[in-house]
Tab-separated table of C-alpha atoms and ligand atoms in Angstrom:
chain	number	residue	atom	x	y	z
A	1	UNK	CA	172.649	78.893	129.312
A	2	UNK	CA	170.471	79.162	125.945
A	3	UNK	CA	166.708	79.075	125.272
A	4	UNK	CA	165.762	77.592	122.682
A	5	UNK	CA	162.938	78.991	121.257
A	6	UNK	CA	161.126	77.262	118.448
A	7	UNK	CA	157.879	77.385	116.618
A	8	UNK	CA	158.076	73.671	115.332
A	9	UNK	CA	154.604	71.745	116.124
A	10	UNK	CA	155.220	69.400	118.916
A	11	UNK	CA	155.866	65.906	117.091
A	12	UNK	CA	152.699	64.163	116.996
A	13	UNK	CA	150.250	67.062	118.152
A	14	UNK	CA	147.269	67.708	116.129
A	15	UNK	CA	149.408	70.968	114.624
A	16	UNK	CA	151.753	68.441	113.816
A	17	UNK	CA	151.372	67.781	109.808
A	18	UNK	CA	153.996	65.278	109.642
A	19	UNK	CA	152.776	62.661	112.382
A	20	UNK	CA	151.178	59.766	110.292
A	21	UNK	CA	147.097	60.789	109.678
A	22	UNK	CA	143.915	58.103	109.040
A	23	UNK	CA	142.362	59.836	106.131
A	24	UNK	CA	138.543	58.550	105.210
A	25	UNK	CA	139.249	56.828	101.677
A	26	UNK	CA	136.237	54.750	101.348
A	27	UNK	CA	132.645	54.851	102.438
A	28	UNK	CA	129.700	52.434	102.014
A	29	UNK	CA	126.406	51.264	103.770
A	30	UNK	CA	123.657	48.515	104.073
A	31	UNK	CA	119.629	48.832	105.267
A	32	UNK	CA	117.882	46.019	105.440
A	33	UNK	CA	114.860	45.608	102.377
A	34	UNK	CA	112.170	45.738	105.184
A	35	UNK	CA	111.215	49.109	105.260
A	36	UNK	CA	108.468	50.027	108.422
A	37	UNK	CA	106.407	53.766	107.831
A	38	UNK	CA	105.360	55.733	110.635
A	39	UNK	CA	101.502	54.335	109.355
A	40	UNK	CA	103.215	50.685	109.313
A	41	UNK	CA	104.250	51.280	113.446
A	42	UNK	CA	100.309	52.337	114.113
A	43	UNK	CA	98.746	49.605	112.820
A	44	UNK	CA	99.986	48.107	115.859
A	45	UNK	CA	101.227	50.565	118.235
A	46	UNK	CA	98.792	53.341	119.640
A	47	UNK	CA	100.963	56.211	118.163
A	48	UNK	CA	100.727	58.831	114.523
A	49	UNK	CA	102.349	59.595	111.554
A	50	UNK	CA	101.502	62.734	113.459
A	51	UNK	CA	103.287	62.504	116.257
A	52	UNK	CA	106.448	60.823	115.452
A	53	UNK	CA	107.590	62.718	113.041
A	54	UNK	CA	106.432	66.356	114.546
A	55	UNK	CA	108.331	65.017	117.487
A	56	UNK	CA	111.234	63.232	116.242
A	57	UNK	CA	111.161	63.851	112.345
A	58	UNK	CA	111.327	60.205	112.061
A	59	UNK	CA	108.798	59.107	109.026
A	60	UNK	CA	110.567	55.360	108.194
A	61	UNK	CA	112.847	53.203	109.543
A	62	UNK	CA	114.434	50.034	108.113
A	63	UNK	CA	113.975	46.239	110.268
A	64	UNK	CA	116.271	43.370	109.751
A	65	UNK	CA	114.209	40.162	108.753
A	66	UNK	CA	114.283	36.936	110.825
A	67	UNK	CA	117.906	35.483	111.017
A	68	UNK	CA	119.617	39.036	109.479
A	69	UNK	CA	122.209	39.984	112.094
A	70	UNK	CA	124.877	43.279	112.812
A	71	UNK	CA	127.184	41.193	111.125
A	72	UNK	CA	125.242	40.377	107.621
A	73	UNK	CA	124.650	44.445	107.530
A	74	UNK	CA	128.162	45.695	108.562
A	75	UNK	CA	129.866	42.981	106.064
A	76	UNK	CA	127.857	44.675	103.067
A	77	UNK	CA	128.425	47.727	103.948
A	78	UNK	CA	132.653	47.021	104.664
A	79	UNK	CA	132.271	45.805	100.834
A	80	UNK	CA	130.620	48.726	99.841
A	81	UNK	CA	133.059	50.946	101.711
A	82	UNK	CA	136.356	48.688	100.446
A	83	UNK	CA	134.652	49.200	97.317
A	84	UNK	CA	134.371	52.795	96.806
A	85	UNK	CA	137.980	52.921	98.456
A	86	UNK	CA	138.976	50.882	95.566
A	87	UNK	CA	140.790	48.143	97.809
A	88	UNK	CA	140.495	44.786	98.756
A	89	UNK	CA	140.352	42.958	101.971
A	90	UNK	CA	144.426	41.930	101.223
A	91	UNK	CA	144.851	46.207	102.157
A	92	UNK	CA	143.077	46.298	105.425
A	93	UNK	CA	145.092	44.883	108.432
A	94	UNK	CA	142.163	45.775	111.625
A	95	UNK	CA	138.397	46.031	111.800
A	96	UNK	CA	136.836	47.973	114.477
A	97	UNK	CA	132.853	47.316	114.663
A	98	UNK	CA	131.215	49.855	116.794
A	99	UNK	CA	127.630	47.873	117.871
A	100	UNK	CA	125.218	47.606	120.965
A	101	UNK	CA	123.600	45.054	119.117
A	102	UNK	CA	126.218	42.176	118.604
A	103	UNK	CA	125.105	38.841	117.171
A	104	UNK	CA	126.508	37.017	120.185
A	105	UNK	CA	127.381	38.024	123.393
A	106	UNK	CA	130.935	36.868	122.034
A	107	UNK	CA	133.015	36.622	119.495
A	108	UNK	CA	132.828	39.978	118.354
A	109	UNK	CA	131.218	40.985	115.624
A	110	UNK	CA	133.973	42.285	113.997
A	111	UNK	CA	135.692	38.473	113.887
A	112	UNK	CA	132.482	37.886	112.218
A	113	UNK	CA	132.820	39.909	109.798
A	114	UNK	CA	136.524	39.885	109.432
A	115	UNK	CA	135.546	35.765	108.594
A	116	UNK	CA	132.997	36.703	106.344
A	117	UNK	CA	135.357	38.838	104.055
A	118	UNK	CA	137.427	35.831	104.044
A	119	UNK	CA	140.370	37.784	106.242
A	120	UNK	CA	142.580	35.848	108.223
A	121	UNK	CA	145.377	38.586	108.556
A	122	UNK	CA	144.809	41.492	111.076
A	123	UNK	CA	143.338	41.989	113.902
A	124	UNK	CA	139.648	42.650	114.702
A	125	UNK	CA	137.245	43.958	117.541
A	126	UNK	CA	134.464	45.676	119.169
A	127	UNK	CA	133.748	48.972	120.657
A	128	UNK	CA	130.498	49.775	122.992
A	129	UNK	CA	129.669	53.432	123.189
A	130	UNK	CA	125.907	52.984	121.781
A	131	UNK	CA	124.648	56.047	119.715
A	132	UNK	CA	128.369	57.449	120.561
A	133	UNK	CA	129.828	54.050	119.438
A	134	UNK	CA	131.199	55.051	115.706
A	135	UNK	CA	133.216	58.437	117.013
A	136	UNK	CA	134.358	55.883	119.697
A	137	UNK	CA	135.825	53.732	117.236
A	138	UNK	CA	136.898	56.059	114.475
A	139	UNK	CA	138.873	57.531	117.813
A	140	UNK	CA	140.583	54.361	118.775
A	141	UNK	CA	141.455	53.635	115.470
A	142	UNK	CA	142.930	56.743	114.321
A	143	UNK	CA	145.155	56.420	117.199
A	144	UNK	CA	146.367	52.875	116.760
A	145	UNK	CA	147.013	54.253	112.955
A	146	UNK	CA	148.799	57.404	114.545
A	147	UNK	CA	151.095	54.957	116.138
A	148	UNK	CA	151.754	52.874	113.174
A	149	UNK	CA	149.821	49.844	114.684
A	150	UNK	CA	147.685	49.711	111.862
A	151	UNK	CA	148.074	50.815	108.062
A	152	UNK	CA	144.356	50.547	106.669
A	153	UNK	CA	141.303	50.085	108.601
A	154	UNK	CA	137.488	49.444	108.302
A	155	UNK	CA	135.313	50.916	111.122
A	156	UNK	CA	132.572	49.912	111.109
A	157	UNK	CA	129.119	51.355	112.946
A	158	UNK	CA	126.099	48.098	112.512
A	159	UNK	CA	123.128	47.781	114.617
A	160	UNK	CA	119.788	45.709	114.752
A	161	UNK	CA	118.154	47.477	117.342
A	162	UNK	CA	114.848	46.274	116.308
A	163	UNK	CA	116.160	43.102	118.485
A	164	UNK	CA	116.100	45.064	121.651
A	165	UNK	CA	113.218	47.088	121.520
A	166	UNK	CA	109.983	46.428	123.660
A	167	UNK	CA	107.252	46.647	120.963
A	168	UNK	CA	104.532	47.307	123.475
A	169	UNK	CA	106.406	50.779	124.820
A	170	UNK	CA	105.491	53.824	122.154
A	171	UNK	CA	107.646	56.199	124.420
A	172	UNK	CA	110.649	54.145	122.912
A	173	UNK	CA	109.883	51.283	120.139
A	174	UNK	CA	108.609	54.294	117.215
A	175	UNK	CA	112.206	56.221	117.457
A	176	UNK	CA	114.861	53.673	116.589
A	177	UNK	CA	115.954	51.132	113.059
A	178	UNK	CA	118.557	48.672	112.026
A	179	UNK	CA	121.285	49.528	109.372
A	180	UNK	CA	125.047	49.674	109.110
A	181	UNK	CA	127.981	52.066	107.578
A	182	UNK	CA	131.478	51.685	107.344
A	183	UNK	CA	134.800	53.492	106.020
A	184	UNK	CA	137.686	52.910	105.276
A	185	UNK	CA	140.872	54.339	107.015
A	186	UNK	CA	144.289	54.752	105.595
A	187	UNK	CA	147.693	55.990	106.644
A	188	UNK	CA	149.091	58.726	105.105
A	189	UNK	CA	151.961	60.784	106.366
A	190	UNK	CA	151.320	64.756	106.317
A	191	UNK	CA	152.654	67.261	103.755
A	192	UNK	CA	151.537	70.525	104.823
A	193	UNK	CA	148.267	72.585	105.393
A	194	UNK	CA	144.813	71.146	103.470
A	195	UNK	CA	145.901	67.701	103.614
A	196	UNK	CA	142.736	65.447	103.863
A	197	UNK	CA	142.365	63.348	107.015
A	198	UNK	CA	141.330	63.095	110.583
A	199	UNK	CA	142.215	66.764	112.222
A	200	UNK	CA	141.066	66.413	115.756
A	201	UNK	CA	139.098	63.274	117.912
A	202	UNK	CA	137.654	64.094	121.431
A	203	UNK	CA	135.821	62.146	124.269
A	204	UNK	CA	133.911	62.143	127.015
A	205	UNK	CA	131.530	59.664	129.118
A	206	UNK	CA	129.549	60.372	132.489
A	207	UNK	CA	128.323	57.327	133.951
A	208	UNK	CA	126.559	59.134	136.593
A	209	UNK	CA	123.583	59.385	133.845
A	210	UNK	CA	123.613	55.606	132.869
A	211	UNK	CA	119.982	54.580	134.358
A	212	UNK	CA	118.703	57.150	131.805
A	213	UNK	CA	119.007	55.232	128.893
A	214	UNK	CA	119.867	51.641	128.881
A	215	UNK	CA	118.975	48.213	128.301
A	216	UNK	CA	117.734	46.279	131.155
A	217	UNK	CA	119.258	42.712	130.511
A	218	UNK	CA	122.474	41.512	129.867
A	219	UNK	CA	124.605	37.826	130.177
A	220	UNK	CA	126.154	39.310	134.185
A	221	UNK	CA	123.132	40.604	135.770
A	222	UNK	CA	119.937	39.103	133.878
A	223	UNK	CA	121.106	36.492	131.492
A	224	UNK	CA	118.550	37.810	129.020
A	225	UNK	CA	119.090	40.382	126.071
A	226	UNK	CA	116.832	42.978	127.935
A	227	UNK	CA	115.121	45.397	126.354
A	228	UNK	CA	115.823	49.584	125.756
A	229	UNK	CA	114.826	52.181	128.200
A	230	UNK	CA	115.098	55.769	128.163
A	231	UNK	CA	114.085	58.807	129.724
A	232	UNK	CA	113.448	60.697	127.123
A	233	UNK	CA	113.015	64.432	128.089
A	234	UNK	CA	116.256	63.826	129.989
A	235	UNK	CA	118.195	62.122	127.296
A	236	UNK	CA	117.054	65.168	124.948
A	237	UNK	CA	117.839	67.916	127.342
A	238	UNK	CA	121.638	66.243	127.729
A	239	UNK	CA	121.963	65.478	124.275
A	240	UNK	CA	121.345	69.491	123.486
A	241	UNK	CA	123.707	71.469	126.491
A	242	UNK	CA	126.474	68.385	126.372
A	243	UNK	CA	128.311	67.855	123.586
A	244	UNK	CA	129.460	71.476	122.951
A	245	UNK	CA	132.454	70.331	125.199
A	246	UNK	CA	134.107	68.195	123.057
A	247	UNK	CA	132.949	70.485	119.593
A	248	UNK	CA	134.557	73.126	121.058
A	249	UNK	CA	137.393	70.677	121.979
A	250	UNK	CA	138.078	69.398	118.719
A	251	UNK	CA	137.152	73.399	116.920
A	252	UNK	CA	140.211	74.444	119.223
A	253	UNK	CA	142.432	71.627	118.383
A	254	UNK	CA	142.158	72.162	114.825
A	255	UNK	CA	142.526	75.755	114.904
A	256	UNK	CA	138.992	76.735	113.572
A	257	UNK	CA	135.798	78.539	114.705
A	258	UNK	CA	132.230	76.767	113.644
A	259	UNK	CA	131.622	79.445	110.506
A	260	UNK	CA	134.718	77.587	108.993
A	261	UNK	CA	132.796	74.309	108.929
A	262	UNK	CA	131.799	72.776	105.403
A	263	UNK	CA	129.412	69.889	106.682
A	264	UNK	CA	127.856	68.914	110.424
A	265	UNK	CA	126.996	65.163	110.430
A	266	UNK	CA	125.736	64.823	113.659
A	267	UNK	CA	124.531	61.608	115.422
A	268	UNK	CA	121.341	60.999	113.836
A	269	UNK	CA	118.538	60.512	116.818
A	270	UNK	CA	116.061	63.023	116.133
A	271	UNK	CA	115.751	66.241	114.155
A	272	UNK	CA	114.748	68.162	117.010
A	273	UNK	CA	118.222	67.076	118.834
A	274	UNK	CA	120.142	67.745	115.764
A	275	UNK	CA	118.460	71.340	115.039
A	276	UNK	CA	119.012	72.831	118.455
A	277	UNK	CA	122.495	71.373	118.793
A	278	UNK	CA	123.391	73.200	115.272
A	279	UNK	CA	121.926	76.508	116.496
A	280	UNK	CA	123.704	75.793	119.944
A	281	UNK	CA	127.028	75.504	117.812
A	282	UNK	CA	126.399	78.862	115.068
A	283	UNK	CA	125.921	76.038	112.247
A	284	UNK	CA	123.475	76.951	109.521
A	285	UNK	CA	120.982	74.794	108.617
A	286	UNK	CA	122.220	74.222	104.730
A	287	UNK	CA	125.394	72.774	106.623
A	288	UNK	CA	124.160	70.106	108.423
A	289	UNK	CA	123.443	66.367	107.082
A	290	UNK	CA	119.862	64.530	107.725
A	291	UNK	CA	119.421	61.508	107.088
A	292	UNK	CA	117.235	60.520	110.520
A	293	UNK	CA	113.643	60.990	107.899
A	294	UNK	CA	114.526	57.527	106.545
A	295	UNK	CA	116.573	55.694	109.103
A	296	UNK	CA	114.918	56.499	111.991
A	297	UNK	CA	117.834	56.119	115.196
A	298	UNK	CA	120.185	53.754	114.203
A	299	UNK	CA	122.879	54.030	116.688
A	300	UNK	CA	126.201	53.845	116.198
A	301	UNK	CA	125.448	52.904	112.616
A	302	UNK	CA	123.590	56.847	111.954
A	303	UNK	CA	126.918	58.919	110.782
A	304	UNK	CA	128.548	56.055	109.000
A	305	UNK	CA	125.225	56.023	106.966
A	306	UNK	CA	124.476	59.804	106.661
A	307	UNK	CA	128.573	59.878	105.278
A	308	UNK	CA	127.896	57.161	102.824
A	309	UNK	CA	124.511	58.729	102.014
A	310	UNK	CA	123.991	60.627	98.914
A	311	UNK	CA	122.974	63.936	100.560
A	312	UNK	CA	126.303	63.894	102.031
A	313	UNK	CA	128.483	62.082	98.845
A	314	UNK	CA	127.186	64.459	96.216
A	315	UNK	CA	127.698	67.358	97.966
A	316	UNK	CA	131.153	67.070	99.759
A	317	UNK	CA	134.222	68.229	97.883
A	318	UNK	CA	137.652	67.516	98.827
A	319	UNK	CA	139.095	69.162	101.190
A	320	UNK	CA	136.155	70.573	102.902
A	321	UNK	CA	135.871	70.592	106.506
A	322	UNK	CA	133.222	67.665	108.495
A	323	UNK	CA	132.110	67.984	111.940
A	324	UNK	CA	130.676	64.475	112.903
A	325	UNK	CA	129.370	64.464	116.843
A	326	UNK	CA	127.610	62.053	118.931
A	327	UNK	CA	125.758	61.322	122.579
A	328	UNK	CA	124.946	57.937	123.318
A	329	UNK	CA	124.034	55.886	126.490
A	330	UNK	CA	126.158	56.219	129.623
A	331	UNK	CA	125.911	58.619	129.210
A	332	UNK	CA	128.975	58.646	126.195
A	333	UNK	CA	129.496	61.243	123.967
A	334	UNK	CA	132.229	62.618	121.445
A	335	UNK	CA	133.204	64.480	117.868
A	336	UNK	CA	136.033	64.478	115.438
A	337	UNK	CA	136.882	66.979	112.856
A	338	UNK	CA	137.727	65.468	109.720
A	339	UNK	CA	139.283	67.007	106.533
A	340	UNK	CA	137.636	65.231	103.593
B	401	LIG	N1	102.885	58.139	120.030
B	401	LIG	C1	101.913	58.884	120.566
B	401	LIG	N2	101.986	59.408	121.804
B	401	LIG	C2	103.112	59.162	122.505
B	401	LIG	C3	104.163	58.381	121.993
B	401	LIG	C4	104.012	57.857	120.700
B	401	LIG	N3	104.951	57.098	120.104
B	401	LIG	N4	105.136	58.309	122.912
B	401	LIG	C5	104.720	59.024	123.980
B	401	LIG	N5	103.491	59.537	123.728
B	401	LIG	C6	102.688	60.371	124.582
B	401	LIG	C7	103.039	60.233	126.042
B	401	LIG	O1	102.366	59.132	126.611
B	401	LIG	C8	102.559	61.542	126.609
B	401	LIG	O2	101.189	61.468	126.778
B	401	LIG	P1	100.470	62.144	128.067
B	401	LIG	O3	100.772	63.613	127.934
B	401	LIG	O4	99.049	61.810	127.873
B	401	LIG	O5	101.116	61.521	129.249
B	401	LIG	C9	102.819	62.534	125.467
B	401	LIG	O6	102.954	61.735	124.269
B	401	LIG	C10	104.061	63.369	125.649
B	401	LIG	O7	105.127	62.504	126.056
B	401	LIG	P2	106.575	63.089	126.296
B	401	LIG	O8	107.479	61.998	126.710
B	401	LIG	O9	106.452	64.304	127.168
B	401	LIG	O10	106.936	63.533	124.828
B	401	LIG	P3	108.119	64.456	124.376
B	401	LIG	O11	107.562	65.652	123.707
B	401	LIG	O12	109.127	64.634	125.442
B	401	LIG	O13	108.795	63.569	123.234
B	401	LIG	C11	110.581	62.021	122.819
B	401	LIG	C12	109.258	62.264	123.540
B	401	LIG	C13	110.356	62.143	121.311
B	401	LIG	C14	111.074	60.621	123.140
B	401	LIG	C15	111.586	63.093	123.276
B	401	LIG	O14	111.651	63.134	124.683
B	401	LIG	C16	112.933	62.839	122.705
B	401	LIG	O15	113.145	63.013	121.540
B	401	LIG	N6	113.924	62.467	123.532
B	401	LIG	C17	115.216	62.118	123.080
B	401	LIG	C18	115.272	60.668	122.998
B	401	LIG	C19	116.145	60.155	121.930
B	401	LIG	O16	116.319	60.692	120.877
B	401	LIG	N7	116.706	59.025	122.243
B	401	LIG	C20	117.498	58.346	121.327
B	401	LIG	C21	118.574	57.668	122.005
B	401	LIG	S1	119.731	58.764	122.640
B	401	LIG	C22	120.506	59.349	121.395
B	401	LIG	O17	120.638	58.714	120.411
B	401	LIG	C23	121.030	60.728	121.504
């Protein structure tokens, strides 16, 4: 009898450079016009300037007007994404909308949106992860393009949280704003080592920790919207120690240590969050995208918008390396290593 000994990849693994790849081709964003300062919130809330932003870095956040929904926000910002991709609608065949903060409690949003850029091909849904909600659905949706299920995809992170907040709690209302981003995904079939696209994806979820932040409504149990709550010091303690797992995961998977790293664009909830997590991880500082100083928290909508952001656009180059990692409620977290 004969072993066989070979040092091909295993077909489809993540060393595998000829299984089909999702490479980022387009990115684009929309804020809503209203923008609210950290002096605008305490003209009616008892908080500071002050405080917010020495605790969260926050110093403005953008809120949707009356009648402005997930869907208005993540359509301008798939244009702006199909856009910069240099497509049209006719190229994508699935939308994936990543949102806690749907306009109904169905359809999805992404039908929505899929009607509003006149598609009728294709398929079209919604992911819930919260804050984790865009790696969620960048994850899904490389793997339906791994499998040839889909050929070009928007995904799609778009949030009005300003819907759900309670106004009258400062632990919670002063840390959070409405925005969406999107990219666009295509296929591409790998050619060797450098190749731009999506190296490594990797979740987790604990739902042991979901009554620390949630939303305390909902069409099965209330039959109201509900409103946000969160324990923070134990949100911000999690967010810190728990997703080196899956960085580590997806560092391993794609054969690289953290120094190799061009660009950290981490879920943007608060600076203090995304400061220890870097120094947790061996990331300097000049690495690592911020973008939470003008958007406050915006969910799953915060690393579509720091990507499409111009302190991320002007400074990436092809090729180079982008961690992208995220904790939202559940609790849910994940990261994916992307070559740009
Ligand atoms: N303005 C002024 N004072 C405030 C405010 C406010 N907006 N909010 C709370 N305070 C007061 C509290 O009442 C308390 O006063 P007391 O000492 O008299 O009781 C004091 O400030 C300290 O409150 P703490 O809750 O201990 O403040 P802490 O330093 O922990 O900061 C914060 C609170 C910013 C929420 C922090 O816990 C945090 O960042 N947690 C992470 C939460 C987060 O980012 N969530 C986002 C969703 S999850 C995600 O996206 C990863």
């Amino acid at each position: 009898m004969q072993t066989r000994v070979s040092t091909a990849p295993t077909p489809g693994s993540a060393t595998d450079d000829r299984r089909i790849k999702a490479r980022i081709a387009g990115v684009g964003s929309a804020l809503p016009a209203r923008i609210m300062s950290n002096d605008d919130l305490a003209e009616f809330v008892d908080t500071s300037d002050e405080w917010i932003f020495s605790r969260t870095g926050i110093k403005q956040r953008h809120i949707a007007q009356d009648g402005e929904c997930s869907s208005d926000l993540a359509e301008r910002a798939a244009r702006a994404a199909l856009d910069n991709a240099g497509m049209t609608v006719d190229d994508i065949d699935l939308i994936v909308v990543a949102t806690a903060t749907p306009d109904n409690t169905f359809p999805a949003t992404a039908v929505s949106v899929q009607h509003r850029l006149g598609m009728t091909h294709g398929a079209a849904f919604d992911v819930a992860a919260v804050c984790s909600g865009f790696v969620y659905a960048l994850t899904v949706t490389n793997a339906m393009i791994g499998q040839g299920m889909a050929k070009r995809a928007l995904v799609i992170g778009a949030e009005t949280f300003s819907r759900i907040l309670d106004w009258e709690d400062r632990t919670t209302c002063v840390l959070f704003g409405d925005g969406a981003g999107a990219v666009v995904l295509d296929s591409s079939v790998g050619v060797g080592e450098g190749q731009a696209g999506i190296i490594a994806t990797s979740l987790r979820s604990d739902g042991s920790h979901k009554d620390k932040l949630f939303v305390d409504g909902g069409p099965s149990s209330t039959q109201t919207v509900g409103h946000l709550r969160m324990r923070g010091q134990d949100v911000f303690r999690f967010a810190i120690s728990a997703t080196v797992d899956v960085v580590e995961d997806v560092l391993a998977k794609g054969g690289i240590t953290a120094d190799d790293l061009d660009w950290f664009v981490p879920h943007q909830a608060n600076k203090r969050i995304i400061d220890a997590s870097a120094k947790k991880l061996g990331i300097a500082p000049e690495k690592v995208i911020l973008t939470v100083q003008d958007h406050g928290n915006t969910s799953a909508a915060s690393i579509p918008l720091a990507l499409a952001s111009p302190s991320f656009t002007a400074r990436v180059r092809p090729g180079d390396l982008v961690l992208i990692e995220a904790l939202g409620g559940g609790f849910t977290w994940g990261a994916a290593l992307i070559r740009w």
